[in-house]
């Protein structure tokens, strides 16, 4: 905010956050008054819009440099440090009332501050695109009516435009017609424009009906009788429903977590309070939505990437005005305003998609907790494999730990898990003989099998047998992945795409060879090996078309024997009741990952994938191939539980002074020239040291060092890591550091990102 001491201008100013990377707000004067009392751009009858009544949270159109942007008024000030001549007036005020509820407005301010991100961009993340680009929030409904009384002659001018004539007649009969009604009647909305241009009809805004708060009608489906653990969980949450509390619902797959969510939700819905349910990006399937719709007779809206912008705005508005009871969405839905907030649920809270990995790098899970505190409601984080962060919060009594250790429903036995040691085996396209034999057996018994391999494409390496050359992406320090259909090389980091070379780019030898396996290669192999069995491959490439995933899932649900093979996509959300064997082709990448969370993620994946088996009548078998079968992490998963594994990991993290015991911030500088980010971060490091020394802040600095992935998409990447036991100290440092960074001259082509609580450190 501008410094008040040397203020030069005295008078009403709006402090406006604009969508630019700059971490500050800008002062603007109220809009130019046309006539005596009203702003030029607004209906003169509407005194609500007068500048003196503007509240923080409304949108304004402003000129910014030579652009016109939509910003949000953050505060109303009585003076500015700028000279009046330098202050520009707001062009237009777009809203009568703030767009966000006070609770959401506050957490947005909090988040911008905590993640050291431009407030304007934070607001932009939280708004549906239509509002972001300045569409007026519906103050009424737009309808078309006949203009005046057109003469016979005017109407006969339509005789050759049959559709326009028919639409005109429809409007005449109905009196008025909305755009939706026009479309429902089979007319293109363009015809409305044509008729308007001919001055035969005109559009009008009629007052919208006030939104009705939703109502929960009777049960459609009687609720299940809870088992003891579920009952204890529901009771525990219910007791605290009218204040802030945070629960970790730690329950194995199939233990009935969703049933717990739903029974708690019902209590809030019955009181007219809304429930916000966040799910991982990949988990928001039509089935998830249907499950809630089947159970609850109240409006359910969903917010996900498949919506068009009008649908998204509509869902957002239904949440904001209180007409929707349940709001289901992915990451950014955490910012959806609710008129009557009652509960927040985060399903699969460990999932990495809750953290945004670019631009505004926020964690929707962490923000949900802050929001629940702000709105004084409960938040329930559910998972079969809770993140170490959440387990640590439960251990230190910040979260209430609720456990569902047993499967419910028809099977209560858990799966058996076993490692196949492949250290001394020659594998056939990734498979040991023992594994192939097992697959055969399960198929013969008319069961379904799931093969998990976390690598899409055909093979991860193309190499030359003569000289050892390996195909690498020119833009990244990374190998190209070989893909089939069409044969090509693809970079999974920058998206680069090339035809498959016929000969070595180094020695021209034609002796090229692929090493390693990806899903496409395994698919081809399994088709040969099990010619009479359906093989279904599920990965990002095979499900590009929306309907293809649904078709495959339907095929699986029919229950006939088949082999399902795929990546991470399979580990999330879906239920495969007929699968009796889960095979994890290669567990080793996770065991030796450079990322300190590598083992945590591997364990979560194994447990989640394993949880897909034996969910119905039959318990399942889980086989894990590894060259390091004695590895303690693997062993602790096989012989123990995820909880035991997590406890060991937590001790290791504590000894290594890593999250969740210490807190991290990652500063990443990137540039096409290696020297630039190195020099720049050296300078930043000096500032950091000075600030830490001055304020005696217990913050450790690591780097600058090249990122594990040193070059990506044509840019060199250098890391500077800040670490502290005290979140407060780290925040103090970051605030001071960012102030200095904002005054620093950035070299051309340098990109700097600040990632607080980073997940992806590659
Ligand atoms: P989770 O979310 O923990 O994976 P779900 O809530 O999906 O588990 O429950 C798994 C299955 O068990 C579902 O088919 C659900 O309807 C059923 N189920 C849940 N709770 C009960 C219960 N108390 N009695 C009988 N069946 C239940
Ligand atoms: Zn070669
Ligand atoms: Zn690349």
Coordinates of C-alpha atoms in Angstrom, one line a residue, residues 40-621:
X40 CA -20.5 8.4 -16.9
X41 CA -20.7 4.8 -17.7
X42 CA -23.5 3.8 -15.4
X43 CA -27.3 4.0 -15.7
X44 CA -28.1 7.4 -14.3
X45 CA -31.0 6.1 -12.3
X46 CA -28.8 3.9 -10.3
X47 CA -27.5 5.7 -7.3
X48 CA -26.1 2.5 -5.8
X49 CA -23.1 2.8 -8.1
X50 CA -22.1 6.2 -6.8
X51 CA -18.4 6.3 -5.8
X52 CA -19.1 6.9 -2.1
X53 CA -20.9 3.6 -1.9
X54 CA -18.2 1.5 -3.5
X55 CA -17.2 -1.4 -1.3
X56 CA -14.0 -3.4 -1.4
X57 CA -14.4 -6.4 -3.6
X58 CA -16.2 -4.8 -6.6
X59 CA -14.6 -5.0 -10.0
X60 CA -13.5 -1.9 -11.8
X61 CA -12.2 -1.3 -15.4
X62 CA -9.0 0.7 -15.3
X63 CA -6.4 1.8 -17.7
X64 CA -3.1 0.2 -16.8
X65 CA -0.1 1.3 -19.0
X66 CA -1.6 1.2 -22.4
X67 CA -4.1 -1.6 -21.6
X68 CA -7.5 -1.7 -20.1
X69 CA -7.8 -4.2 -17.3
X70 CA -10.4 -5.4 -14.9
X71 CA -9.2 -5.0 -11.4
X72 CA -10.7 -5.4 -7.9
X73 CA -11.0 -2.6 -5.4
X74 CA -9.2 -3.8 -2.3
X75 CA -9.6 -0.8 -0.1
X76 CA -11.0 2.8 -0.2
X77 CA -8.4 5.3 0.8
X78 CA -8.6 9.0 1.8
X79 CA -5.3 9.9 0.2
X80 CA -2.5 8.8 -2.1
X81 CA 1.2 9.2 -2.1
X82 CA 1.0 10.1 -5.8
X83 CA 0.4 13.5 -7.2
X84 CA -3.1 14.1 -8.4
X85 CA -1.9 14.6 -12.0
X86 CA -0.5 11.1 -11.9
X87 CA -3.7 9.5 -10.7
X88 CA -6.1 8.2 -13.3
X89 CA -9.8 7.8 -12.8
X90 CA -11.4 4.4 -12.9
X91 CA -13.1 4.0 -16.2
X92 CA -16.1 2.0 -15.0
X93 CA -17.4 0.4 -11.8
X94 CA -18.7 -3.0 -12.8
X95 CA -20.4 -4.3 -9.7
X96 CA -22.9 -2.9 -7.2
X97 CA -21.9 -5.5 -4.6
X98 CA -18.6 -7.3 -3.9
X99 CA -18.2 -10.5 -5.9
X100 CA -16.8 -12.5 -3.0
X101 CA -18.3 -13.2 0.3
X102 CA -16.3 -11.6 3.1
X103 CA -14.8 -14.9 4.1
X104 CA -13.5 -15.7 0.7
X105 CA -12.3 -12.1 0.2
X106 CA -10.2 -12.5 3.4
X107 CA -8.6 -15.8 2.4
X108 CA -7.7 -14.4 -1.0
X109 CA -5.9 -11.5 0.7
X110 CA -4.3 -14.0 3.1
X111 CA -3.2 -16.3 0.2
X112 CA -1.6 -13.5 -1.8
X113 CA 0.4 -12.6 1.2
X114 CA 1.3 -16.1 2.2
X115 CA 2.3 -17.3 -1.3
X116 CA 3.9 -13.9 -2.1
X117 CA 1.8 -13.6 -5.2
X118 CA 0.2 -10.7 -7.0
X119 CA -3.2 -10.0 -5.4
X120 CA -4.6 -9.2 -8.8
X121 CA -3.6 -12.6 -10.2
X122 CA -4.9 -14.3 -7.1
X123 CA -8.3 -12.7 -7.6
X124 CA -8.2 -13.8 -11.3
X125 CA -7.6 -17.4 -10.2
X126 CA -10.6 -17.3 -8.0
X127 CA -13.0 -15.8 -10.6
X128 CA -14.8 -17.6 -13.4
X129 CA -13.4 -16.4 -16.7
X130 CA -16.5 -14.5 -17.7
X131 CA -16.3 -12.3 -14.6
X132 CA -12.6 -12.0 -15.0
X133 CA -13.0 -10.5 -18.5
X134 CA -15.7 -8.1 -17.4
X135 CA -19.0 -9.6 -18.2
X136 CA -21.6 -8.0 -16.0
X137 CA -22.8 -10.1 -13.2
X138 CA -26.4 -10.9 -13.9
X139 CA -28.5 -8.2 -12.4
X140 CA -31.5 -9.5 -14.3
X141 CA -32.5 -11.7 -17.2
X142 CA -32.0 -10.6 -20.7
X143 CA -35.1 -11.1 -22.9
X144 CA -36.1 -10.1 -26.4
X145 CA -39.4 -8.4 -27.1
X146 CA -41.1 -7.0 -30.3
X147 CA -39.9 -3.4 -30.8
X148 CA -42.8 -1.0 -31.1
X149 CA -45.4 -2.1 -33.7
X150 CA -43.7 -3.1 -36.9
X151 CA -45.5 -2.4 -40.1
X152 CA -46.7 -5.1 -42.5
X153 CA -44.0 -3.9 -44.8
X154 CA -41.3 -4.3 -42.3
X155 CA -42.4 -7.8 -41.5
X156 CA -42.7 -8.8 -45.1
X157 CA -39.1 -7.9 -45.5
X158 CA -38.5 -11.2 -43.7
X159 CA -40.3 -13.3 -46.2
X160 CA -37.1 -14.6 -47.6
X161 CA -35.5 -15.2 -44.2
X162 CA -37.7 -18.0 -43.2
X163 CA -36.0 -18.7 -39.8
X164 CA -35.9 -15.1 -38.8
X165 CA -39.6 -14.8 -39.6
X166 CA -40.4 -17.9 -37.6
X167 CA -38.4 -16.6 -34.6
X168 CA -40.1 -13.2 -34.9
X169 CA -43.5 -14.9 -34.8
X170 CA -42.5 -16.9 -31.8
X171 CA -41.5 -13.8 -29.9
X172 CA -44.7 -12.1 -31.0
X173 CA -46.7 -15.0 -29.6
X174 CA -44.8 -15.4 -26.4
X175 CA -44.4 -11.7 -25.6
X176 CA -40.8 -12.2 -24.6
X177 CA -38.1 -14.8 -25.2
X178 CA -34.8 -15.5 -23.4
X179 CA -31.7 -16.7 -25.2
X180 CA -32.1 -20.1 -23.7
X181 CA -35.7 -20.3 -24.8
X182 CA -34.6 -19.3 -28.3
X183 CA -32.1 -22.1 -28.4
X184 CA -34.6 -24.6 -26.9
X185 CA -37.0 -23.8 -29.7
X186 CA -34.3 -24.8 -32.1
X187 CA -33.1 -21.3 -33.3
X188 CA -29.6 -20.1 -33.4
X189 CA -29.0 -17.0 -31.1
X190 CA -27.5 -15.3 -34.1
X191 CA -31.0 -14.8 -35.4
X192 CA -31.8 -12.6 -32.3
X193 CA -28.9 -10.4 -33.4
X194 CA -30.2 -10.2 -37.0
X195 CA -33.7 -9.3 -35.9
X196 CA -32.3 -6.7 -33.5
X197 CA -30.3 -5.1 -36.2
X198 CA -33.4 -4.9 -38.3
X199 CA -35.0 -3.1 -35.4
X200 CA -37.8 -5.6 -35.3
X201 CA -37.0 -6.8 -31.7
X202 CA -35.0 -5.3 -28.9
X203 CA -33.4 -6.8 -25.8
X204 CA -34.3 -5.8 -22.3
X205 CA -33.2 -6.6 -18.9
X206 CA -35.9 -7.8 -16.6
X207 CA -35.3 -8.3 -12.8
X208 CA -34.0 -11.8 -12.0
X209 CA -36.0 -13.8 -9.6
X210 CA -34.3 -13.7 -6.2
X211 CA -32.3 -16.9 -5.7
X212 CA -34.1 -19.3 -3.4
X213 CA -32.0 -21.0 -0.8
X214 CA -31.8 -24.7 -1.6
X215 CA -33.8 -27.2 0.3
X216 CA -33.0 -30.8 1.2
X217 CA -36.0 -32.9 0.3
X218 CA -36.6 -36.4 1.6
X219 CA -34.1 -39.3 1.4
X220 CA -34.0 -40.8 -2.0
X221 CA -32.0 -43.7 -0.8
X222 CA -32.0 -44.8 2.8
X223 CA -28.6 -44.5 4.4
X224 CA -26.5 -47.5 5.3
X225 CA -26.1 -48.6 8.9
X226 CA -22.7 -47.4 9.9
X227 CA -20.1 -49.8 11.4
X228 CA -18.6 -48.8 14.7
X229 CA -15.6 -47.0 13.3
X230 CA -17.8 -45.0 10.9
X231 CA -20.2 -44.2 13.6
X232 CA -17.4 -43.0 15.9
X233 CA -16.2 -40.7 13.0
X234 CA -19.6 -39.3 12.3
X235 CA -20.3 -38.7 15.9
X236 CA -17.0 -37.0 16.5
X237 CA -17.4 -34.6 13.6
X238 CA -21.1 -34.0 14.3
X239 CA -20.2 -32.8 17.8
X240 CA -18.1 -30.0 16.4
X241 CA -20.1 -29.1 13.4
X242 CA -20.9 -25.5 14.4
X243 CA -17.3 -24.4 15.0
X244 CA -14.0 -24.6 13.3
X245 CA -12.3 -28.0 13.6
X246 CA -10.1 -30.0 11.2
X247 CA -10.5 -33.7 10.9
X248 CA -8.2 -36.2 9.2
X249 CA -10.3 -39.2 8.1
X250 CA -7.7 -41.8 7.7
X251 CA -9.4 -44.9 6.3
X252 CA -8.2 -47.7 4.0
X253 CA -9.7 -47.8 0.5
X254 CA -13.2 -49.2 0.7
X255 CA -13.6 -48.4 4.4
X256 CA -16.6 -46.2 3.8
X257 CA -15.1 -42.7 4.0
X258 CA -17.5 -41.4 1.4
X259 CA -20.4 -42.7 3.5
X260 CA -19.0 -40.8 6.5
X261 CA -18.8 -37.6 4.4
X262 CA -22.4 -38.1 3.2
X263 CA -23.9 -38.7 6.6
X264 CA -22.1 -35.6 8.0
X265 CA -23.1 -33.6 5.0
X266 CA -26.7 -34.5 5.5
X267 CA -26.7 -32.9 8.9
X268 CA -25.5 -29.6 7.5
X269 CA -27.7 -29.7 4.4
X270 CA -30.8 -30.3 6.6
X271 CA -30.0 -27.0 8.3
X272 CA -29.8 -25.2 4.9
X273 CA -26.0 -25.1 5.0
X274 CA -23.9 -25.7 2.0
X275 CA -21.1 -28.3 1.6
X276 CA -18.0 -27.8 -0.6
X277 CA -16.4 -31.1 -1.7
X278 CA -12.9 -30.9 -3.3
X279 CA -11.6 -33.9 -5.2
X280 CA -8.4 -34.5 -7.2
X281 CA -8.4 -33.4 -10.9
X282 CA -8.7 -36.9 -12.2
X283 CA -11.2 -38.1 -9.5
X284 CA -14.0 -35.8 -10.6
X285 CA -15.9 -38.3 -12.7
X286 CA -19.5 -38.3 -13.6
X287 CA -19.8 -41.2 -11.2
X288 CA -18.6 -39.1 -8.3
X289 CA -21.1 -36.4 -9.1
X290 CA -23.9 -39.0 -9.6
X291 CA -23.2 -40.6 -6.2
X292 CA -24.0 -37.3 -4.5
X293 CA -26.9 -36.6 -6.7
X294 CA -28.4 -40.0 -6.1
X295 CA -28.2 -39.6 -2.3
X296 CA -29.3 -36.0 -1.8
X297 CA -32.4 -34.4 -3.2
X298 CA -30.9 -30.9 -3.4
X299 CA -29.2 -29.0 -6.2
X300 CA -25.6 -30.3 -6.8
X301 CA -23.2 -28.2 -8.9
X302 CA -19.8 -29.2 -10.1
X303 CA -16.8 -27.0 -11.1
X304 CA -14.3 -28.7 -13.4
X305 CA -12.4 -28.2 -16.5
X306 CA -15.0 -29.8 -18.7
X307 CA -17.5 -27.0 -18.3
X308 CA -18.0 -24.2 -20.7
X309 CA -17.7 -20.7 -19.4
X310 CA -21.4 -20.1 -19.0
X311 CA -21.9 -23.3 -17.1
X312 CA -19.0 -22.5 -14.9
X313 CA -20.4 -19.0 -14.1
X314 CA -23.8 -20.5 -13.4
X315 CA -22.4 -23.1 -11.0
X316 CA -20.4 -20.4 -9.3
X317 CA -23.4 -18.1 -8.9
X318 CA -25.5 -21.0 -7.6
X319 CA -23.0 -21.5 -4.9
X320 CA -22.6 -17.8 -4.1
X321 CA -26.3 -17.1 -3.9
X322 CA -27.0 -20.2 -1.8
X323 CA -29.2 -22.0 -4.3
X324 CA -26.9 -25.0 -4.6
X325 CA -26.5 -27.3 -1.6
X326 CA -23.5 -29.2 -2.7
X327 CA -20.6 -27.8 -4.7
X328 CA -18.1 -30.4 -6.0
X329 CA -14.9 -29.2 -7.7
X330 CA -11.2 -29.5 -8.2
X331 CA -8.4 -27.3 -6.9
X332 CA -9.6 -23.8 -7.7
X333 CA -13.1 -24.5 -6.4
X334 CA -11.7 -23.9 -2.9
X335 CA -12.3 -20.2 -3.7
X336 CA -16.0 -20.6 -4.6
X337 CA -18.0 -18.2 -2.4
X338 CA -20.9 -19.8 -0.4
X339 CA -23.8 -17.9 0.9
X340 CA -24.3 -20.4 3.8
X341 CA -21.0 -22.3 4.3
X342 CA -21.5 -25.4 6.3
X343 CA -18.7 -27.9 5.7
X344 CA -15.6 -28.5 3.5
X345 CA -14.5 -31.9 2.5
X346 CA -11.2 -32.8 0.8
X347 CA -11.2 -36.2 -0.7
X348 CA -7.8 -37.9 -1.3
X349 CA -6.1 -35.0 0.5
X350 CA -2.7 -36.4 -0.3
X351 CA -3.2 -35.9 -4.0
X352 CA -0.6 -33.6 -5.6
X353 CA -3.2 -32.0 -7.9
X354 CA -4.3 -29.9 -4.9
X355 CA -1.2 -27.9 -5.3
X356 CA -1.0 -25.6 -8.3
X357 CA 2.4 -26.0 -9.9
X358 CA 2.7 -22.8 -11.8
X359 CA 1.9 -19.1 -11.6
X360 CA 0.0 -18.8 -8.3
X361 CA 1.4 -21.9 -6.5
X362 CA -1.2 -22.4 -3.8
X363 CA -2.3 -25.5 -2.0
X364 CA -6.0 -25.9 -2.1
X365 CA -5.8 -28.3 0.9
X366 CA -4.0 -25.8 3.1
X367 CA -6.2 -22.9 1.9
X368 CA -9.3 -25.0 2.8
X369 CA -8.1 -25.3 6.3
X370 CA -7.5 -21.5 6.5
X371 CA -10.9 -20.9 5.0
X372 CA -12.7 -23.3 7.4
X373 CA -11.2 -21.3 10.3
X374 CA -12.2 -18.0 8.7
X375 CA -15.8 -19.3 8.1
X376 CA -15.9 -21.1 11.5
X377 CA -16.9 -24.4 10.0
X378 CA -15.4 -27.9 9.9
X379 CA -13.1 -29.3 7.3
X380 CA -12.6 -33.1 6.8
X381 CA -9.5 -34.3 5.0
X382 CA -9.9 -37.9 3.8
X383 CA -7.4 -40.3 2.5
X384 CA -6.3 -43.9 2.6
X385 CA -2.7 -42.7 2.4
X386 CA -2.6 -39.3 4.2
X387 CA 0.2 -36.9 3.4
X388 CA 3.0 -36.7 6.0
X389 CA 2.0 -33.1 6.5
X390 CA -1.5 -34.1 7.6
X391 CA -0.3 -37.0 9.7
X392 CA 2.1 -34.6 11.4
X393 CA -0.8 -32.2 12.1
X394 CA -2.8 -35.0 13.5
X395 CA 0.1 -36.1 15.7
X396 CA 0.5 -32.6 17.0
X397 CA -3.2 -32.4 17.7
X398 CA -3.9 -29.7 15.2
X399 CA -6.2 -32.1 13.4
X400 CA -8.5 -34.7 15.0
X401 CA -7.4 -38.1 13.8
X402 CA -10.3 -40.4 12.9
X403 CA -9.4 -43.9 11.7
X404 CA -11.3 -46.5 9.6
X405 CA -8.9 -49.4 9.6
X406 CA -11.2 -51.9 8.0
X407 CA -12.9 -52.4 4.7
X408 CA -16.6 -52.3 4.9
X409 CA -19.4 -53.7 2.8
X410 CA -19.1 -57.2 1.5
X411 CA -15.4 -57.9 1.9
X412 CA -13.6 -57.1 5.1
X413 CA -10.5 -59.1 4.4
X414 CA -7.6 -57.0 3.1
X415 CA -5.4 -57.8 0.1
X416 CA -2.3 -59.9 0.4
X417 CA 0.8 -58.1 -0.8
X418 CA 4.0 -59.7 -2.0
X419 CA 7.3 -58.6 -3.7
X420 CA 8.7 -60.5 -6.6
X421 CA 12.5 -60.1 -6.6
X422 CA 13.6 -59.6 -10.2
X423 CA 17.2 -58.6 -9.5
X424 CA 18.6 -61.7 -11.2
X425 CA 15.9 -62.2 -13.8
X426 CA 15.7 -61.4 -17.4
X427 CA 12.4 -59.8 -17.8
X428 CA 10.2 -60.2 -20.9
X429 CA 9.0 -56.6 -21.8
X430 CA 9.0 -55.8 -18.1
X431 CA 7.4 -59.1 -16.9
X432 CA 8.9 -61.9 -14.8
X433 CA 7.8 -65.5 -15.6
X434 CA 6.2 -65.7 -12.2
X435 CA 4.1 -62.6 -12.8
X436 CA 3.0 -63.9 -16.2
X437 CA 2.0 -67.2 -14.7
X438 CA -0.1 -65.4 -12.0
X439 CA -1.9 -63.2 -14.6
X440 CA -2.7 -66.4 -16.6
X441 CA -4.2 -68.0 -13.5
X442 CA -6.4 -65.1 -12.6
X443 CA -7.7 -64.8 -16.2
X444 CA -8.4 -68.5 -16.3
X445 CA -10.5 -68.0 -13.1
X446 CA -12.5 -65.4 -15.0
X447 CA -11.2 -62.5 -13.0
X448 CA -9.8 -59.1 -14.0
X449 CA -6.2 -58.1 -13.7
X450 CA -4.7 -54.6 -13.3
X451 CA -1.2 -53.9 -14.4
X452 CA 0.3 -50.6 -13.2
X453 CA 3.1 -48.9 -15.0
X454 CA 3.8 -45.3 -14.4
X455 CA 5.2 -44.5 -17.8
X456 CA 3.2 -43.7 -20.9
X457 CA 4.5 -44.1 -24.4
X458 CA 6.3 -47.1 -25.9
X459 CA 9.8 -46.9 -24.3
X460 CA 11.6 -44.3 -22.3
X461 CA 14.9 -44.5 -24.3
X462 CA 16.0 -44.7 -27.9
X463 CA 19.7 -45.6 -28.2
X464 CA 22.2 -46.5 -30.8
X465 CA 23.8 -49.9 -30.5
X466 CA 26.9 -48.9 -32.4
X467 CA 28.0 -45.7 -30.6
X468 CA 25.7 -45.5 -27.5
X469 CA 24.0 -42.3 -28.6
X470 CA 20.7 -41.6 -26.8
X471 CA 17.9 -39.5 -28.3
X472 CA 17.5 -36.4 -26.2
X473 CA 15.3 -33.3 -26.4
X474 CA 17.1 -30.3 -27.5
X475 CA 15.1 -28.0 -25.2
X476 CA 15.5 -30.0 -22.1
X477 CA 18.1 -32.1 -20.3
X478 CA 16.0 -35.1 -20.7
X479 CA 15.6 -38.2 -22.9
X480 CA 13.0 -38.4 -25.5
X481 CA 10.2 -41.0 -25.0
X482 CA 9.5 -43.3 -27.9
X483 CA 5.8 -43.4 -28.9
X484 CA 4.0 -45.6 -31.2
X485 CA 0.9 -44.6 -33.3
X486 CA 2.4 -42.6 -34.9
X487 CA 6.0 -43.6 -34.4
X488 CA 7.6 -40.6 -32.9
X489 CA 9.8 -39.1 -30.2
X490 CA 8.1 -37.0 -27.6
X491 CA 9.5 -35.0 -24.7
X492 CA 7.3 -35.4 -21.7
X493 CA 8.7 -32.2 -20.2
X494 CA 8.2 -29.6 -22.9
X495 CA 5.9 -31.4 -25.4
X496 CA 8.5 -31.5 -28.2
X497 CA 7.5 -33.9 -31.0
X498 CA 9.6 -35.5 -33.7
X499 CA 9.4 -38.2 -36.3
X500 CA 11.2 -41.4 -35.2
X501 CA 14.7 -41.2 -36.7
X502 CA 15.7 -44.0 -39.0
X503 CA 19.4 -43.8 -38.2
X504 CA 21.6 -42.6 -35.4
X505 CA 22.1 -38.8 -35.3
X506 CA 25.6 -39.3 -34.2
X507 CA 27.2 -42.1 -36.3
X508 CA 24.4 -42.7 -38.9
X509 CA 24.1 -46.4 -37.9
X510 CA 20.7 -47.9 -38.5
X511 CA 21.2 -50.1 -35.4
X512 CA 18.7 -48.3 -33.1
X513 CA 17.2 -49.9 -30.1
X514 CA 14.5 -49.0 -27.6
X515 CA 15.2 -49.6 -23.9
X516 CA 12.7 -49.9 -21.1
X517 CA 8.9 -50.2 -21.3
X518 CA 6.0 -47.9 -21.4
X519 CA 2.3 -48.6 -21.5
X520 CA 2.1 -48.9 -25.3
X521 CA 4.8 -51.5 -25.4
X522 CA 3.3 -53.5 -22.5
X523 CA -0.1 -53.3 -24.3
X524 CA 1.5 -54.8 -27.5
X525 CA 3.2 -57.5 -25.5
X526 CA 0.1 -58.5 -23.5
X527 CA -1.9 -58.7 -26.7
X528 CA 0.6 -61.2 -28.0
X529 CA 0.8 -63.1 -24.8
X530 CA -2.9 -63.3 -24.1
X531 CA -4.5 -63.2 -27.5
X532 CA -7.9 -64.2 -26.3
X533 CA -8.1 -61.6 -23.5
X534 CA -9.2 -58.0 -23.9
X535 CA -6.4 -55.6 -23.0
X536 CA -7.5 -52.1 -22.0
X537 CA -4.9 -49.4 -21.8
X538 CA -5.7 -46.4 -19.8
X539 CA -3.3 -43.4 -19.9
X540 CA -3.3 -39.8 -21.0
X541 CA -2.8 -40.8 -24.6
X542 CA -5.5 -43.4 -24.8
X543 CA -8.1 -41.2 -23.1
X544 CA -7.7 -38.0 -25.0
X545 CA -11.1 -38.3 -26.4
X546 CA -13.6 -37.8 -23.6
X547 CA -15.8 -40.8 -24.4
X548 CA -13.0 -43.3 -24.6
X549 CA -12.3 -43.5 -20.8
X550 CA -16.0 -43.8 -20.1
X551 CA -16.3 -46.6 -22.7
X552 CA -13.4 -48.5 -21.2
X553 CA -14.7 -48.1 -17.6
X554 CA -18.1 -49.5 -18.8
X555 CA -16.4 -52.5 -20.4
X556 CA -14.5 -53.1 -17.1
X557 CA -17.7 -52.8 -15.0
X558 CA -19.4 -55.5 -17.1
X559 CA -17.1 -57.8 -15.2
X560 CA -15.8 -60.1 -18.0
X561 CA -12.1 -61.2 -17.7
X562 CA -9.7 -58.6 -19.0
X563 CA -6.4 -57.0 -18.3
X564 CA -6.4 -53.4 -17.5
X565 CA -3.2 -51.6 -17.9
X566 CA -2.3 -48.1 -17.2
X567 CA -0.7 -45.2 -15.3
X568 CA -1.5 -43.1 -12.3
X569 CA -4.9 -42.4 -13.8
X570 CA -5.9 -45.9 -12.5
X571 CA -4.8 -45.2 -9.0
X572 CA -7.5 -42.6 -8.4
X573 CA -11.1 -42.7 -7.6
X574 CA -12.3 -45.5 -9.8
X575 CA -13.8 -48.7 -8.3
X576 CA -13.0 -52.0 -10.1
X577 CA -14.9 -54.6 -8.1
X578 CA -13.9 -57.5 -10.3
X579 CA -10.2 -57.1 -10.1
X580 CA -8.5 -59.8 -8.1
X581 CA -4.8 -59.2 -9.1
X582 CA -2.9 -56.0 -9.1
X583 CA 0.6 -56.0 -10.5
X584 CA 3.0 -53.2 -10.0
X585 CA 5.6 -53.6 -12.8
X586 CA 8.4 -51.5 -11.3
X587 CA 8.6 -50.1 -7.9
X588 CA 12.2 -49.0 -8.0
X589 CA 12.0 -45.5 -9.5
X590 CA 10.3 -44.2 -6.4
X591 CA 12.7 -45.9 -4.0
X592 CA 15.7 -44.0 -5.3
X593 CA 14.1 -40.7 -6.4
X594 CA 16.1 -37.5 -6.0
X595 CA 12.9 -35.9 -4.6
X596 CA 12.7 -36.1 -0.8
X597 CA 9.0 -37.0 -1.2
X598 CA 9.8 -39.8 -3.7
X599 CA 9.3 -42.6 -1.2
X600 CA 6.1 -41.1 0.2
X601 CA 4.6 -40.8 -3.3
X602 CA 5.7 -44.3 -4.2
X603 CA 4.1 -45.7 -1.1
X604 CA 0.9 -43.8 -1.7
X605 CA 0.8 -45.0 -5.3
X606 CA 1.3 -48.6 -4.3
X607 CA -1.3 -48.6 -1.6
X608 CA -3.8 -46.7 -3.8
X609 CA -3.3 -49.0 -6.7
X610 CA -3.4 -52.1 -4.4
X611 CA -6.7 -50.7 -3.0
X612 CA -8.3 -51.1 -6.5
X613 CA -8.3 -54.9 -6.0
X614 CA -10.9 -57.0 -4.3
X615 CA -13.4 -54.4 -3.5
X616 CA -16.5 -56.6 -4.0
X617 CA -16.9 -60.3 -3.1
X618 CA -13.3 -61.3 -3.6
X619 CA -10.2 -60.2 -1.7
X620 CA -7.3 -59.5 -3.9
X621 CA -3.7 -60.3 -4.5

